[in-house]
Amino acid sequence: MRSISVTTFMTLDGVVQGLGRPDEDTRGGFAHGGWGPRYNDEVMGQELGKGMAQAGDLLFGRRTWQDFANVWGRATDGNPFSALMNKATKYVVSTTLNDAGGWENSILLRGDAAATVAELKASPGPDLAVNGSAALVRSLHAAGLIDDYTLLIHPLTLGSGARLFEQPAPLAEFELIDCVATTKGVLIAHYKRAES
């Protein structure tokens, strides 16, 4: 069985919306887009690089897949992360997409997120990594399908924006495996689902 690991950038008040740039996600009138890059440093790069070295297949919700396809799918900058993203098998979970031909090596998973991902998780193959995709993460968490979280907790609050868990999440216990502080105050916390 494959494992599912989530990596997400968030603020102290749990906001996960619009990390990268001002126009990334303005739903709900969100005006704080682009809050994350000023916190990038070498420590964060090294920690994210460790995750890249273990990467298997990628799993996305529709909105994040479309945004990443526009940014990473066209990248020709020689960045190893760009090469990894483009080469990897990418599964996109959606009830509205007609196909996933807009980004190489992408496979469309149609239907209910929890059901289709549970089937994928049970199939043979590499482990699955989710980057962002908060709505998908909420569905998978509620179904008990998330095995690991890497949370990059940034030292700011925004007061508005979509949060990782907007409604109460079901009871699930995780163990802190590792925590690294960056030079800019970001805590990179690695959690693994506790054995029951």
mmCIF file of N, CA and C in Angstrom, residues 79-195:
data_model
loop_
_atom_site.group_PDB
_atom_site.id
_atom_site.type_symbol
_atom_site.label_atom_id
_atom_site.label_comp_id
_atom_site.label_asym_id
_atom_site.label_seq_id
_atom_site.Cartn_x
_atom_site.Cartn_y
_atom_site.Cartn_z
ATOM 1 N N ASN A 79 15.948 24.608 -12.865
ATOM 2 C CA ASN A 79 15.712 24.348 -11.458
ATOM 3 C C ASN A 79 15.417 22.856 -11.281
ATOM 4 N N PRO A 80 16.100 22.164 -10.355
ATOM 5 C CA PRO A 80 15.847 20.737 -10.180
ATOM 6 C C PRO A 80 14.411 20.441 -9.746
ATOM 7 N N PHE A 81 13.789 21.372 -9.037
ATOM 8 C CA PHE A 81 12.398 21.182 -8.633
ATOM 9 C C PHE A 81 11.488 21.189 -9.858
ATOM 10 N N SER A 82 11.764 22.077 -10.821
ATOM 11 C CA SER A 82 10.988 22.110 -12.064
ATOM 12 C C SER A 82 11.103 20.788 -12.801
ATOM 13 N N ALA A 83 12.328 20.278 -12.905
ATOM 14 C CA ALA A 83 12.553 19.012 -13.609
ATOM 15 C C ALA A 83 11.818 17.874 -12.910
ATOM 16 N N LEU A 84 11.869 17.851 -11.574
ATOM 17 C CA LEU A 84 11.185 16.812 -10.814
ATOM 18 C C LEU A 84 9.678 16.881 -11.040
ATOM 19 N N MET A 85 9.119 18.077 -10.953
ATOM 20 C CA MET A 85 7.674 18.257 -11.111
ATOM 21 C C MET A 85 7.217 17.798 -12.495
ATOM 22 N N ASN A 86 7.968 18.137 -13.515
ATOM 23 C CA ASN A 86 7.562 17.794 -14.872
ATOM 24 C C ASN A 86 7.734 16.303 -15.167
ATOM 25 N N LYS A 87 8.747 15.684 -14.610
ATOM 26 C CA LYS A 87 9.030 14.267 -14.866
ATOM 27 C C LYS A 87 8.091 13.340 -14.092
ATOM 28 N N ALA A 88 7.664 13.762 -12.906
ATOM 29 C CA ALA A 88 6.870 12.904 -12.020
ATOM 30 C C ALA A 88 5.504 12.573 -12.609
ATOM 31 N N THR A 89 4.984 11.418 -12.218
ATOM 32 C CA THR A 89 3.594 11.093 -12.519
ATOM 33 C C THR A 89 2.729 11.933 -11.592
ATOM 34 N N LYS A 90 1.770 12.631 -12.164
ATOM 35 C CA LYS A 90 0.914 13.544 -11.408
ATOM 36 C C LYS A 90 -0.533 13.079 -11.531
ATOM 37 N N TYR A 91 -1.162 12.820 -10.394
ATOM 38 C CA TYR A 91 -2.581 12.475 -10.362
ATOM 39 C C TYR A 91 -3.347 13.719 -9.950
ATOM 40 N N VAL A 92 -4.380 14.061 -10.704
ATOM 41 C CA VAL A 92 -5.216 15.210 -10.368
ATOM 42 C C VAL A 92 -6.627 14.705 -10.101
ATOM 43 N N VAL A 93 -7.136 15.018 -8.910
ATOM 44 C CA VAL A 93 -8.464 14.597 -8.493
ATOM 45 C C VAL A 93 -9.437 15.715 -8.828
ATOM 46 N N SER A 94 -10.464 15.391 -9.632
ATOM 47 C CA SER A 94 -11.399 16.435 -10.044
ATOM 48 C C SER A 94 -12.729 15.828 -10.482
ATOM 49 N N THR A 95 -13.788 16.563 -10.224
ATOM 50 C CA THR A 95 -15.101 16.192 -10.764
ATOM 51 C C THR A 95 -15.458 17.084 -11.944
ATOM 52 N N THR A 96 -14.615 18.090 -12.229
ATOM 53 C CA THR A 96 -14.954 19.044 -13.285
ATOM 54 C C THR A 96 -14.023 19.018 -14.493
ATOM 55 N N LEU A 97 -12.787 18.562 -14.339
ATOM 56 C CA LEU A 97 -11.868 18.498 -15.483
ATOM 57 C C LEU A 97 -12.321 17.413 -16.450
ATOM 58 N N ASN A 98 -12.125 17.666 -17.741
ATOM 59 C CA ASN A 98 -12.429 16.655 -18.757
ATOM 60 C C ASN A 98 -11.218 15.791 -19.081
ATOM 61 N N ASP A 99 -10.028 16.368 -18.945
ATOM 62 C CA ASP A 99 -8.810 15.594 -19.160
ATOM 63 C C ASP A 99 -7.659 16.295 -18.446
ATOM 64 N N ALA A 100 -6.525 15.604 -18.370
ATOM 65 C CA ALA A 100 -5.349 16.148 -17.697
ATOM 66 C C ALA A 100 -4.198 16.307 -18.677
ATOM 67 N N GLY A 101 -4.521 16.570 -19.928
ATOM 68 C CA GLY A 101 -3.498 16.684 -20.956
ATOM 69 C C GLY A 101 -2.710 17.976 -20.926
ATOM 70 N N GLY A 102 -3.072 18.902 -20.062
ATOM 71 C CA GLY A 102 -2.398 20.192 -20.023
ATOM 72 C C GLY A 102 -1.036 20.189 -19.371
ATOM 73 N N TRP A 103 -0.639 19.051 -18.790
ATOM 74 C CA TRP A 103 0.677 18.972 -18.137
ATOM 75 C C TRP A 103 1.172 17.541 -18.297
ATOM 76 N N GLU A 104 2.359 17.390 -18.827
ATOM 77 C CA GLU A 104 2.880 16.059 -19.122
ATOM 78 C C GLU A 104 2.839 15.148 -17.899
ATOM 79 N N ASN A 105 2.652 13.863 -18.159
ATOM 80 C CA ASN A 105 2.642 12.815 -17.134
ATOM 81 C C ASN A 105 1.534 12.992 -16.098
ATOM 82 N N SER A 106 0.428 13.608 -16.497
ATOM 83 C CA SER A 106 -0.698 13.804 -15.589
ATOM 84 C C SER A 106 -1.803 12.805 -15.895
ATOM 85 N N ILE A 107 -2.438 12.326 -14.837
ATOM 86 C CA ILE A 107 -3.522 11.349 -14.937
ATOM 87 C C ILE A 107 -4.710 11.887 -14.158
ATOM 88 N N LEU A 108 -5.862 11.916 -14.789
ATOM 89 C CA LEU A 108 -7.083 12.422 -14.162
ATOM 90 C C LEU A 108 -7.745 11.323 -13.338
ATOM 91 N N LEU A 109 -8.058 11.643 -12.086
ATOM 92 C CA LEU A 109 -8.855 10.764 -11.228
ATOM 93 C C LEU A 109 -10.216 11.431 -11.062
ATOM 94 N N ARG A 110 -11.226 10.906 -11.741
ATOM 95 C CA ARG A 110 -12.556 11.508 -11.687
ATOM 96 C C ARG A 110 -13.362 10.900 -10.555
ATOM 97 N N GLY A 111 -14.224 11.727 -9.987
ATOM 98 C CA GLY A 111 -15.145 11.225 -8.976
ATOM 99 C C GLY A 111 -14.813 11.698 -7.584
ATOM 100 N N ASP A 112 -15.427 11.041 -6.616
ATOM 101 C CA ASP A 112 -15.254 11.386 -5.209
ATOM 102 C C ASP A 112 -13.780 11.258 -4.805
ATOM 103 N N ALA A 113 -13.243 12.306 -4.189
ATOM 104 C CA ALA A 113 -11.812 12.341 -3.852
ATOM 105 C C ALA A 113 -11.415 11.195 -2.937
ATOM 106 N N ALA A 114 -12.137 11.005 -1.848
ATOM 107 C CA ALA A 114 -11.752 9.973 -0.881
ATOM 108 C C ALA A 114 -11.797 8.586 -1.513
ATOM 109 N N ALA A 115 -12.815 8.311 -2.299
ATOM 110 C CA ALA A 115 -12.954 6.981 -2.898
ATOM 111 C C ALA A 115 -11.880 6.726 -3.951
ATOM 112 N N THR A 116 -11.647 7.694 -4.838
ATOM 113 C CA THR A 116 -10.671 7.467 -5.908
ATOM 114 C C THR A 116 -9.249 7.412 -5.362
ATOM 115 N N VAL A 117 -8.957 8.234 -4.358
ATOM 116 C CA VAL A 117 -7.611 8.220 -3.790
ATOM 117 C C VAL A 117 -7.403 6.976 -2.928
ATOM 118 N N ALA A 118 -8.430 6.511 -2.233
ATOM 119 C CA ALA A 118 -8.299 5.272 -1.465
ATOM 120 C C ALA A 118 -7.954 4.117 -2.395
ATOM 121 N N GLU A 119 -8.582 4.090 -3.559
ATOM 122 C CA GLU A 119 -8.285 3.040 -4.546
ATOM 123 C C GLU A 119 -6.847 3.158 -5.050
ATOM 124 N N LEU A 120 -6.422 4.397 -5.339
ATOM 125 C CA LEU A 120 -5.041 4.618 -5.784
ATOM 126 C C LEU A 120 -4.053 4.219 -4.700
ATOM 127 N N LYS A 121 -4.331 4.591 -3.467
ATOM 128 C CA LYS A 121 -3.439 4.278 -2.345
ATOM 129 C C LYS A 121 -3.286 2.771 -2.178
ATOM 130 N N ALA A 122 -4.338 2.031 -2.416
ATOM 131 C CA ALA A 122 -4.308 0.573 -2.257
ATOM 132 C C ALA A 122 -3.601 -0.137 -3.411
ATOM 133 N N SER A 123 -3.376 0.571 -4.508
ATOM 134 C CA SER A 123 -2.728 -0.048 -5.672
ATOM 135 C C SER A 123 -1.213 -0.041 -5.500
ATOM 136 N N PRO A 124 -0.515 -0.944 -6.202
ATOM 137 C CA PRO A 124 0.948 -0.936 -6.119
ATOM 138 C C PRO A 124 1.522 0.306 -6.804
ATOM 139 N N GLY A 125 2.637 0.778 -6.311
ATOM 140 C CA GLY A 125 3.293 1.923 -6.922
ATOM 141 C C GLY A 125 4.016 2.753 -5.888
ATOM 142 N N PRO A 126 4.654 3.823 -6.345
ATOM 143 C CA PRO A 126 5.395 4.703 -5.432
ATOM 144 C C PRO A 126 4.457 5.408 -4.457
ATOM 145 N N ASP A 127 5.040 5.883 -3.363
ATOM 146 C CA ASP A 127 4.269 6.676 -2.411
ATOM 147 C C ASP A 127 3.769 7.944 -3.095
ATOM 148 N N LEU A 128 2.797 8.587 -2.458
ATOM 149 C CA LEU A 128 2.142 9.761 -3.031
ATOM 150 C C LEU A 128 2.436 10.990 -2.177
ATOM 151 N N ALA A 129 2.732 12.108 -2.837
ATOM 152 C CA ALA A 129 3.011 13.365 -2.147
ATOM 153 C C ALA A 129 2.007 14.420 -2.596
ATOM 154 N N VAL A 130 1.420 15.106 -1.618
ATOM 155 C CA VAL A 130 0.475 16.184 -1.893
ATOM 156 C C VAL A 130 1.145 17.492 -1.504
ATOM 157 N N ASN A 131 1.171 18.448 -2.428
ATOM 158 C CA ASN A 131 1.683 19.785 -2.144
ATOM 159 C C ASN A 131 0.512 20.751 -2.236
ATOM 160 N N GLY A 132 0.263 21.496 -1.157
ATOM 161 C CA GLY A 132 -0.881 22.403 -1.181
ATOM 162 C C GLY A 132 -2.175 21.618 -1.241
ATOM 163 N N SER A 133 -3.075 22.015 -2.175
ATOM 164 C CA SER A 133 -4.323 21.283 -2.405
ATOM 165 C C SER A 133 -5.132 21.116 -1.123
ATOM 166 N N ALA A 134 -5.390 22.228 -0.424
ATOM 167 C CA ALA A 134 -6.028 22.177 0.894
ATOM 168 C C ALA A 134 -7.387 21.490 0.881
ATOM 169 N N ALA A 135 -8.217 21.741 -0.125
ATOM 170 C CA ALA A 135 -9.538 21.097 -0.156
ATOM 171 C C ALA A 135 -9.382 19.587 -0.280
ATOM 172 N N LEU A 136 -8.452 19.130 -1.102
ATOM 173 C CA LEU A 136 -8.191 17.700 -1.238
ATOM 174 C C LEU A 136 -7.677 17.137 0.080
ATOM 175 N N VAL A 137 -6.756 17.842 0.721
ATOM 176 C CA VAL A 137 -6.201 17.380 1.994
ATOM 177 C C VAL A 137 -7.310 17.222 3.027
ATOM 178 N N ARG A 138 -8.232 18.182 3.089
ATOM 179 C CA ARG A 138 -9.340 18.072 4.044
ATOM 180 C C ARG A 138 -10.133 16.790 3.816
ATOM 181 N N SER A 139 -10.440 16.488 2.560
ATOM 182 C CA SER A 139 -11.207 15.278 2.234
ATOM 183 C C SER A 139 -10.432 14.019 2.604
ATOM 184 N N LEU A 140 -9.150 14.000 2.274
ATOM 185 C CA LEU A 140 -8.342 12.815 2.546
ATOM 186 C C LEU A 140 -8.117 12.627 4.044
ATOM 187 N N HIS A 141 -7.941 13.730 4.770
ATOM 188 C CA HIS A 141 -7.770 13.661 6.221
ATOM 189 C C HIS A 141 -9.037 13.095 6.870
ATOM 190 N N ALA A 142 -10.184 13.603 6.431
ATOM 191 C CA ALA A 142 -11.452 13.135 6.990
ATOM 192 C C ALA A 142 -11.651 11.643 6.746
ATOM 193 N N ALA A 143 -11.112 11.133 5.646
ATOM 194 C CA ALA A 143 -11.233 9.713 5.316
ATOM 195 C C ALA A 143 -10.118 8.870 5.934
ATOM 196 N N GLY A 144 -9.217 9.492 6.690
ATOM 197 C CA GLY A 144 -8.135 8.768 7.343
ATOM 198 C C GLY A 144 -7.045 8.291 6.403
ATOM 199 N N LEU A 145 -6.854 8.992 5.286
ATOM 200 C CA LEU A 145 -5.908 8.541 4.268
ATOM 201 C C LEU A 145 -4.529 9.196 4.347
ATOM 202 N N ILE A 146 -4.377 10.240 5.159
ATOM 203 C CA ILE A 146 -3.091 10.940 5.260
ATOM 204 C C ILE A 146 -2.199 10.223 6.271
ATOM 205 N N ASP A 147 -0.983 9.895 5.845
ATOM 206 C CA ASP A 147 -0.024 9.215 6.716
ATOM 207 C C ASP A 147 0.965 10.165 7.380
ATOM 208 N N ASP A 148 1.364 11.223 6.672
ATOM 209 C CA ASP A 148 2.384 12.140 7.171
ATOM 210 C C ASP A 148 2.049 13.573 6.766
ATOM 211 N N TYR A 149 2.407 14.507 7.631
ATOM 212 C CA TYR A 149 2.316 15.929 7.312
ATOM 213 C C TYR A 149 3.685 16.560 7.505
ATOM 214 N N THR A 150 4.064 17.428 6.578
ATOM 215 C CA THR A 150 5.167 18.356 6.788
ATOM 216 C C THR A 150 4.542 19.739 6.718
ATOM 217 N N LEU A 151 4.510 20.413 7.859
ATOM 218 C CA LEU A 151 3.900 21.740 7.943
ATOM 219 C C LEU A 151 5.001 22.775 8.073
ATOM 220 N N LEU A 152 5.020 23.732 7.155
ATOM 221 C CA LEU A 152 5.964 24.838 7.213
ATOM 222 C C LEU A 152 5.205 26.025 7.801
ATOM 223 N N ILE A 153 5.362 26.221 9.099
ATOM 224 C CA ILE A 153 4.563 27.186 9.852
ATOM 225 C C ILE A 153 5.308 28.513 9.891
ATOM 226 N N HIS A 154 4.733 29.506 9.222
ATOM 227 C CA HIS A 154 5.373 30.814 9.069
ATOM 228 C C HIS A 154 4.993 31.743 10.219
ATOM 229 N N PRO A 155 5.926 32.594 10.654
ATOM 230 C CA PRO A 155 5.696 33.444 11.816
ATOM 231 C C PRO A 155 4.913 34.718 11.486
ATOM 232 N N LEU A 156 3.683 34.535 11.030
ATOM 233 C CA LEU A 156 2.807 35.678 10.810
ATOM 234 C C LEU A 156 1.368 35.196 10.859
ATOM 235 N N THR A 157 0.474 36.130 11.121
ATOM 236 C CA THR A 157 -0.953 35.863 11.033
ATOM 237 C C THR A 157 -1.529 36.797 9.979
ATOM 238 N N LEU A 158 -2.543 36.332 9.277
ATOM 239 C CA LEU A 158 -3.155 37.140 8.225
ATOM 240 C C LEU A 158 -4.585 37.536 8.555
ATOM 241 N N GLY A 159 -5.244 36.795 9.423
ATOM 242 C CA GLY A 159 -6.592 37.161 9.836
ATOM 243 C C GLY A 159 -7.691 36.788 8.862
ATOM 244 N N SER A 160 -7.323 36.474 7.628
ATOM 245 C CA SER A 160 -8.318 36.065 6.641
ATOM 246 C C SER A 160 -7.645 35.112 5.666
ATOM 247 N N GLY A 161 -8.476 34.398 4.940
ATOM 248 C CA GLY A 161 -7.962 33.451 3.959
ATOM 249 C C GLY A 161 -8.354 32.030 4.313
ATOM 250 N N ALA A 162 -8.277 31.148 3.322
ATOM 251 C CA ALA A 162 -8.614 29.742 3.524
ATOM 252 C C ALA A 162 -7.594 29.109 4.454
ATOM 253 N N ARG A 163 -8.107 28.318 5.386
ATOM 254 C CA ARG A 163 -7.258 27.644 6.362
ATOM 255 C C ARG A 163 -7.158 26.160 6.037
ATOM 256 N N LEU A 164 -6.122 25.537 6.544
ATOM 257 C CA LEU A 164 -5.926 24.112 6.291
ATOM 258 C C LEU A 164 -7.171 23.335 6.725
ATOM 259 N N PHE A 165 -7.655 23.598 7.932
ATOM 260 C CA PHE A 165 -8.889 22.970 8.398
ATOM 261 C C PHE A 165 -9.876 24.071 8.742
ATOM 262 N N GLU A 166 -10.811 24.316 7.838
ATOM 263 C CA GLU A 166 -11.794 25.378 8.043
ATOM 264 C C GLU A 166 -12.918 24.933 8.968
ATOM 265 N N GLN A 167 -13.223 23.660 8.949
ATOM 266 C CA GLN A 167 -14.198 23.082 9.865
ATOM 267 C C GLN A 167 -13.418 22.180 10.815
ATOM 268 N N PRO A 168 -14.023 21.821 11.935
ATOM 269 C CA PRO A 168 -13.294 20.908 12.818
ATOM 270 C C PRO A 168 -12.900 19.628 12.079
ATOM 271 N N ALA A 169 -11.650 19.242 12.229
ATOM 272 C CA ALA A 169 -11.158 18.009 11.610
ATOM 273 C C ALA A 169 -11.509 16.839 12.519
ATOM 274 N N PRO A 170 -11.724 15.659 11.942
ATOM 275 C CA PRO A 170 -11.995 14.493 12.789
ATOM 276 C C PRO A 170 -10.774 14.145 13.635
ATOM 277 N N LEU A 171 -11.026 13.465 14.728
ATOM 278 C CA LEU A 171 -9.954 13.079 15.631
ATOM 279 C C LEU A 171 -8.932 12.203 14.912
ATOM 280 N N ALA A 172 -7.698 12.607 14.977
ATOM 281 C CA ALA A 172 -6.583 11.828 14.441
ATOM 282 C C ALA A 172 -5.344 12.262 15.211
ATOM 283 N N GLU A 173 -4.525 11.306 15.604
ATOM 284 C CA GLU A 173 -3.327 11.638 16.360
ATOM 285 C C GLU A 173 -2.090 11.422 15.507
ATOM 286 N N PHE A 174 -1.147 12.346 15.639
ATOM 287 C CA PHE A 174 0.109 12.302 14.905
ATOM 288 C C PHE A 174 1.256 12.460 15.881
ATOM 289 N N GLU A 175 2.391 11.872 15.540
ATOM 290 C CA GLU A 175 3.599 11.998 16.345
ATOM 291 C C GLU A 175 4.557 12.953 15.655
ATOM 292 N N LEU A 176 5.171 13.851 16.428
ATOM 293 C CA LEU A 176 6.195 14.731 15.889
ATOM 294 C C LEU A 176 7.463 13.919 15.687
ATOM 295 N N ILE A 177 7.908 13.829 14.443
ATOM 296 C CA ILE A 177 9.100 13.056 14.100
ATOM 297 C C ILE A 177 10.338 13.939 14.102
ATOM 298 N N ASP A 178 10.171 15.185 13.649
ATOM 299 C CA ASP A 178 11.308 16.097 13.540
ATOM 300 C C ASP A 178 10.758 17.508 13.430
ATOM 301 N N CYS A 179 11.537 18.469 13.893
ATOM 302 C CA CYS A 179 11.162 19.875 13.732
ATOM 303 C C CYS A 179 12.435 20.690 13.556
ATOM 304 N N VAL A 180 12.450 21.496 12.502
ATOM 305 C CA VAL A 180 13.610 22.320 12.177
ATOM 306 C C VAL A 180 13.154 23.768 12.098
ATOM 307 N N ALA A 181 13.918 24.664 12.705
ATOM 308 C CA ALA A 181 13.636 26.098 12.603
ATOM 309 C C ALA A 181 14.553 26.703 11.552
ATOM 310 N N THR A 182 13.976 27.514 10.671
ATOM 311 C CA THR A 182 14.794 28.197 9.672
ATOM 312 C C THR A 182 15.371 29.476 10.259
ATOM 313 N N THR A 183 16.259 30.117 9.524
ATOM 314 C CA THR A 183 16.859 31.371 9.997
ATOM 315 C C THR A 183 15.848 32.510 10.010
ATOM 316 N N LYS A 184 14.695 32.317 9.342
ATOM 317 C CA LYS A 184 13.682 33.371 9.283
ATOM 318 C C LYS A 184 12.461 33.037 10.137
ATOM 319 N N GLY A 185 12.612 32.049 11.018
ATOM 320 C CA GLY A 185 11.570 31.763 11.988
ATOM 321 C C GLY A 185 10.481 30.808 11.551
ATOM 322 N N VAL A 186 10.634 30.181 10.404
ATOM 323 C CA VAL A 186 9.660 29.177 9.966
ATOM 324 C C VAL A 186 9.976 27.871 10.678
ATOM 325 N N LEU A 187 8.944 27.256 11.247
ATOM 326 C CA LEU A 187 9.102 25.929 11.834
ATOM 327 C C LEU A 187 8.670 24.899 10.805
ATOM 328 N N ILE A 188 9.546 23.951 10.525
ATOM 329 C CA ILE A 188 9.236 22.871 9.592
ATOM 330 C C ILE A 188 9.038 21.624 10.435
ATOM 331 N N ALA A 189 7.762 21.297 10.657
ATOM 332 C CA ALA A 189 7.395 20.200 11.559
ATOM 333 C C ALA A 189 6.962 18.991 10.748
ATOM 334 N N HIS A 190 7.581 17.845 11.041
ATOM 335 C CA HIS A 190 7.267 16.594 10.353
ATOM 336 C C HIS A 190 6.468 15.706 11.306
ATOM 337 N N TYR A 191 5.243 15.377 10.919
ATOM 338 C CA TYR A 191 4.358 14.550 11.730
ATOM 339 C C TYR A 191 4.023 13.253 11.004
ATOM 340 N N LYS A 192 3.936 12.171 11.769
ATOM 341 C CA LYS A 192 3.544 10.865 11.230
ATOM 342 C C LYS A 192 2.319 10.392 12.006
ATOM 343 N N ARG A 193 1.373 9.782 11.282
ATOM 344 C CA ARG A 193 0.166 9.282 11.953
ATOM 345 C C ARG A 193 0.575 8.303 13.049
ATOM 346 N N ALA A 194 0.007 8.496 14.222
ATOM 347 C CA ALA A 194 0.309 7.627 15.350
ATOM 348 C C ALA A 194 -0.310 6.249 15.122
ATOM 349 N N GLU A 195 0.403 5.231 15.540
ATOM 350 C CA GLU A 195 -0.118 3.863 15.437
ATOM 351 C C GLU A 195 -1.277 3.719 16.405
#
